[in-house]
Amino acid sequence: RVQLFLTEANKASVPISSDIVNEFAEACKQAFIKQFVEERETKFRPRMSSIGKPLCQLQMEKSGAKADTPPYNAKMRFIFGDLIEALAVAILKSSGVKIDDLQKKVKYVLGKDEINGTYDVKIMDKIWDIKSASPYSFQYKFGEAGGFDAMLKDDPFGYVSQGYLYAGADDKDFGGWIAINKSTGEWSVVETPINDNHHKQKALDQAKENLHALNTNAPFKRKFEDVEEFFNKK
């Protein structure tokens, strides 16, 4: 539906309701406020969007370790992601895709601990995460050369745990990811397998272990070894 809608939009103007236009405008406004105006929360707080990261990284963040200052263009990349997500929702609605719920705040109980988050969209009674992707990430994670197995193999941002937590908190299935190539405008959908109970449980267990380790101040353990860097094979 999205491809057909965009193809028609290339030929001529397409009918879009004023409600969708106004929602998109408000989402862009809120994205700008979030990135440039809102006060940043300084206290470390685990969230569904981050709890699947390597534990040592989370422990460093919690300890207040000073991180490298991001380059000046990082803020632009962050807001690009927010704006592309807002645009994706507007296009999904305009193309006739029924969105059951949007930007819903949820809570998930993991043993004695609980964690909060806000999922992107619910479509066809499943929770979906919208991602903007670089050309490389789009090709090798979300595109034809990637897929669900590629996400499992290399998931430094904890996208898998994040998705299953969002879905579990709303007592729904996790559908997967809707990805947009921020360079070319291409769309891709990465669906979870039909029988994904093993992957779901593993993702939730990892989140539970990380959250418990953070809340109990478990000893720091480095998860990575040094890797030699090469430049022109030297």
Coordinates of C-alpha atoms in Angstrom, one line a residue:
R1 CA 0.0 0.0 0.0
V2 CA 2.8 2.4 0.8
Q3 CA 4.6 1.7 -2.5
L4 CA 1.4 2.2 -4.4
F5 CA 0.6 5.4 -2.6
L6 CA 4.0 6.9 -3.2
T7 CA 3.9 5.8 -6.8
E8 CA 0.6 7.6 -7.3
A9 CA 2.0 10.6 -5.5
N10 CA 4.8 10.8 -8.1
K11 CA 2.2 11.1 -10.8
A12 CA -0.2 13.6 -9.3
S13 CA -1.4 15.1 -6.1
V14 CA -3.1 12.6 -3.7
P15 CA -5.9 13.2 -1.3
I16 CA -4.7 13.5 2.3
S17 CA -7.0 14.4 5.2
S18 CA -6.5 17.6 7.1
D19 CA -6.3 15.5 10.3
I20 CA -3.2 13.7 9.0
V21 CA -1.6 16.9 7.9
N22 CA -2.2 18.5 11.3
E23 CA -0.9 15.4 13.1
F24 CA 2.2 15.4 11.0
A25 CA 2.8 19.1 11.7
E26 CA 2.4 18.6 15.5
A27 CA 4.7 15.5 15.5
C28 CA 7.4 17.6 13.7
K29 CA 6.9 20.4 16.2
Q30 CA 7.3 18.0 19.2
A31 CA 10.4 16.4 17.6
F32 CA 12.0 19.9 17.4
I33 CA 11.1 20.7 21.0
K34 CA 12.4 17.3 22.2
Q35 CA 15.7 17.7 20.5
F36 CA 16.4 21.4 21.1
V37 CA 14.2 22.8 23.8
E38 CA 13.3 20.1 26.4
E39 CA 15.4 19.8 29.5
R40 CA 17.4 16.6 29.2
E41 CA 17.0 14.0 32.0
T42 CA 20.4 13.7 33.7
K43 CA 19.6 10.8 36.0
F44 CA 20.2 7.4 34.5
R45 CA 17.0 5.4 34.1
P46 CA 16.8 2.1 32.3
R47 CA 14.2 2.1 29.5
M48 CA 12.9 -0.5 27.1
S49 CA 14.7 1.3 24.3
S50 CA 18.1 0.7 25.9
I51 CA 18.0 -2.2 28.3
G52 CA 19.0 -4.7 25.6
K53 CA 22.4 -3.0 25.1
P54 CA 25.5 -4.7 26.4
L55 CA 25.4 -4.6 30.2
C56 CA 28.9 -3.0 30.6
Q57 CA 27.7 -0.1 28.5
L58 CA 24.7 0.4 30.7
Q59 CA 26.8 0.1 33.9
M60 CA 29.1 2.8 32.6
E61 CA 26.2 5.1 31.9
K62 CA 24.7 4.5 35.3
S63 CA 28.1 5.2 37.0
G64 CA 28.1 8.6 35.3
A65 CA 31.2 7.9 33.3
K66 CA 31.9 10.8 31.0
A67 CA 31.2 9.9 27.4
D68 CA 32.9 11.4 24.3
T69 CA 31.2 14.6 23.2
P70 CA 29.1 13.7 20.1
P71 CA 30.1 15.5 16.9
Y72 CA 28.1 18.6 16.0
N73 CA 26.0 16.8 13.4
A74 CA 24.8 14.2 15.9
K75 CA 21.8 16.4 16.8
M76 CA 20.9 16.6 13.1
R77 CA 21.0 12.8 12.9
F78 CA 18.8 12.4 15.9
I79 CA 16.1 14.8 14.7
F80 CA 16.2 13.2 11.2
G81 CA 15.1 10.0 12.9
D82 CA 12.2 11.7 14.7
L83 CA 11.1 13.5 11.5
I84 CA 11.3 10.4 9.4
E85 CA 9.2 8.5 12.0
A86 CA 6.6 11.2 11.9
L87 CA 6.6 11.1 8.1
A88 CA 6.3 7.3 8.1
V89 CA 3.2 7.4 10.2
A90 CA 1.6 10.1 8.0
I91 CA 2.3 8.0 4.9
L92 CA 1.1 4.8 6.4
K93 CA -2.2 6.5 7.4
S94 CA -2.5 8.2 4.0
S95 CA -1.9 5.0 2.1
G96 CA -4.8 3.3 4.0
V97 CA -2.9 1.3 6.5
K98 CA -5.0 1.2 9.7
I99 CA -3.0 2.1 12.8
D100 CA -4.6 0.7 15.9
D101 CA -2.5 2.7 18.4
L102 CA 0.3 5.2 18.3
Q103 CA 3.1 6.3 20.7
K104 CA 1.6 4.4 23.6
K105 CA 3.3 4.4 27.0
V106 CA 3.7 0.9 28.5
K107 CA 5.2 -0.9 31.5
Y108 CA 6.6 -4.4 31.7
V109 CA 7.3 -6.3 34.9
L110 CA 10.5 -8.4 34.9
G111 CA 10.6 -10.4 38.1
K112 CA 10.8 -8.0 40.9
D113 CA 11.7 -5.1 38.6
E114 CA 9.7 -3.1 36.1
I115 CA 10.6 -1.0 33.1
N116 CA 8.8 1.7 31.1
G117 CA 8.8 2.5 27.4
T118 CA 6.8 4.0 24.5
Y119 CA 6.1 1.9 21.4
D120 CA 5.8 3.4 18.0
V121 CA 2.7 1.8 16.3
K122 CA 0.2 -1.1 16.6
I123 CA -0.8 -2.4 13.2
M124 CA -3.0 -5.5 12.6
D125 CA -2.9 -6.1 16.4
K126 CA 0.9 -6.3 16.4
I127 CA 3.5 -3.9 17.8
W128 CA 5.9 -2.5 15.2
D129 CA 9.0 -0.4 15.6
I130 CA 9.8 2.3 13.0
K131 CA 13.5 2.9 12.3
S132 CA 15.3 5.3 10.1
A133 CA 18.4 3.6 8.6
S134 CA 21.6 4.5 6.9
P135 CA 22.2 3.0 3.5
Y136 CA 24.5 0.4 4.9
S137 CA 22.2 -0.5 7.8
F138 CA 19.2 -0.6 5.5
Q139 CA 20.9 -3.0 3.1
Y140 CA 22.6 -5.4 5.6
K141 CA 20.0 -5.3 8.5
F142 CA 16.6 -4.3 7.2
G143 CA 16.9 -4.9 3.4
E144 CA 17.3 -8.0 1.2
A145 CA 20.8 -8.8 2.6
G146 CA 19.5 -8.6 6.1
G147 CA 16.4 -9.7 7.9
F148 CA 15.5 -11.1 11.4
D149 CA 18.5 -13.4 11.6
A150 CA 20.8 -10.4 10.8
M151 CA 19.2 -8.4 13.6
L152 CA 19.8 -11.3 16.0
K153 CA 23.4 -11.7 15.0
D154 CA 24.4 -8.0 15.4
D155 CA 22.2 -6.0 17.8
P156 CA 24.3 -3.5 19.7
F157 CA 21.4 -1.2 20.4
G158 CA 19.1 -3.9 21.8
Y159 CA 16.4 -3.6 19.1
V160 CA 15.3 -7.2 19.6
S161 CA 14.7 -6.9 23.4
Q162 CA 13.1 -3.5 22.8
G163 CA 10.6 -4.9 20.4
Y164 CA 9.6 -7.9 22.5
L165 CA 9.3 -5.7 25.6
Y166 CA 7.0 -3.2 23.9
A167 CA 4.8 -6.1 22.6
G168 CA 4.8 -8.0 25.9
A169 CA 3.8 -4.9 27.9
D170 CA 0.8 -4.5 25.7
D171 CA 0.0 -8.2 25.7
K172 CA 0.5 -8.3 21.9
D173 CA 2.8 -10.0 19.4
F174 CA 5.9 -8.2 18.1
G175 CA 5.5 -7.8 14.4
G176 CA 9.0 -6.5 13.6
W177 CA 10.5 -3.4 12.1
I178 CA 9.4 -0.9 9.5
A179 CA 12.6 0.7 8.2
I180 CA 13.1 3.7 5.9
N181 CA 16.4 4.4 4.2
K182 CA 17.1 8.0 5.1
S183 CA 19.2 8.4 2.0
T184 CA 17.1 6.9 -0.7
G185 CA 13.6 6.9 0.8
E186 CA 13.2 3.1 0.3
W187 CA 11.0 1.2 2.7
S188 CA 11.5 -2.3 4.1
V189 CA 9.7 -4.5 6.5
V190 CA 11.5 -7.1 8.7
E191 CA 9.0 -9.5 10.2
T192 CA 9.5 -11.7 13.2
P193 CA 9.3 -15.5 12.5
I194 CA 5.9 -17.2 12.9
N195 CA 7.4 -19.4 15.6
D196 CA 9.5 -17.0 17.6
N197 CA 8.9 -18.1 21.1
H198 CA 12.6 -19.0 21.6
H199 CA 13.8 -15.6 20.4
K200 CA 11.2 -13.8 22.4
Q201 CA 12.2 -15.6 25.6
K202 CA 15.9 -15.1 25.0
A203 CA 15.3 -11.3 24.4
L204 CA 13.2 -10.9 27.5
D205 CA 15.7 -13.0 29.6
Q206 CA 18.5 -10.7 28.5
A207 CA 16.5 -7.6 29.5
K208 CA 15.6 -9.1 32.8
E209 CA 19.2 -10.0 33.6
N210 CA 20.5 -6.6 32.6
L211 CA 17.8 -4.8 34.6
H212 CA 18.4 -6.9 37.7
A213 CA 22.2 -6.4 37.5
L214 CA 21.7 -2.6 37.3
N215 CA 19.3 -2.5 40.2
T216 CA 21.5 -4.7 42.4
N217 CA 24.8 -2.9 41.4
A218 CA 26.3 -6.2 40.1
P219 CA 30.1 -6.1 39.7
F220 CA 31.3 -4.5 36.4
K221 CA 32.5 -6.9 33.9
R222 CA 33.8 -5.8 30.5
K223 CA 32.0 -7.6 27.7
F224 CA 34.5 -6.9 24.9
E225 CA 38.1 -7.5 24.1
D226 CA 40.4 -5.0 22.3
V227 CA 40.3 -5.1 18.6
E228 CA 43.2 -4.1 16.4
E229 CA 42.4 -1.3 14.0
F230 CA 43.7 -1.4 10.4
F231 CA 44.1 1.4 7.9
N232 CA 45.2 0.5 4.4
K233 CA 45.8 -3.0 5.8
K234 CA 48.3 -1.7 8.3

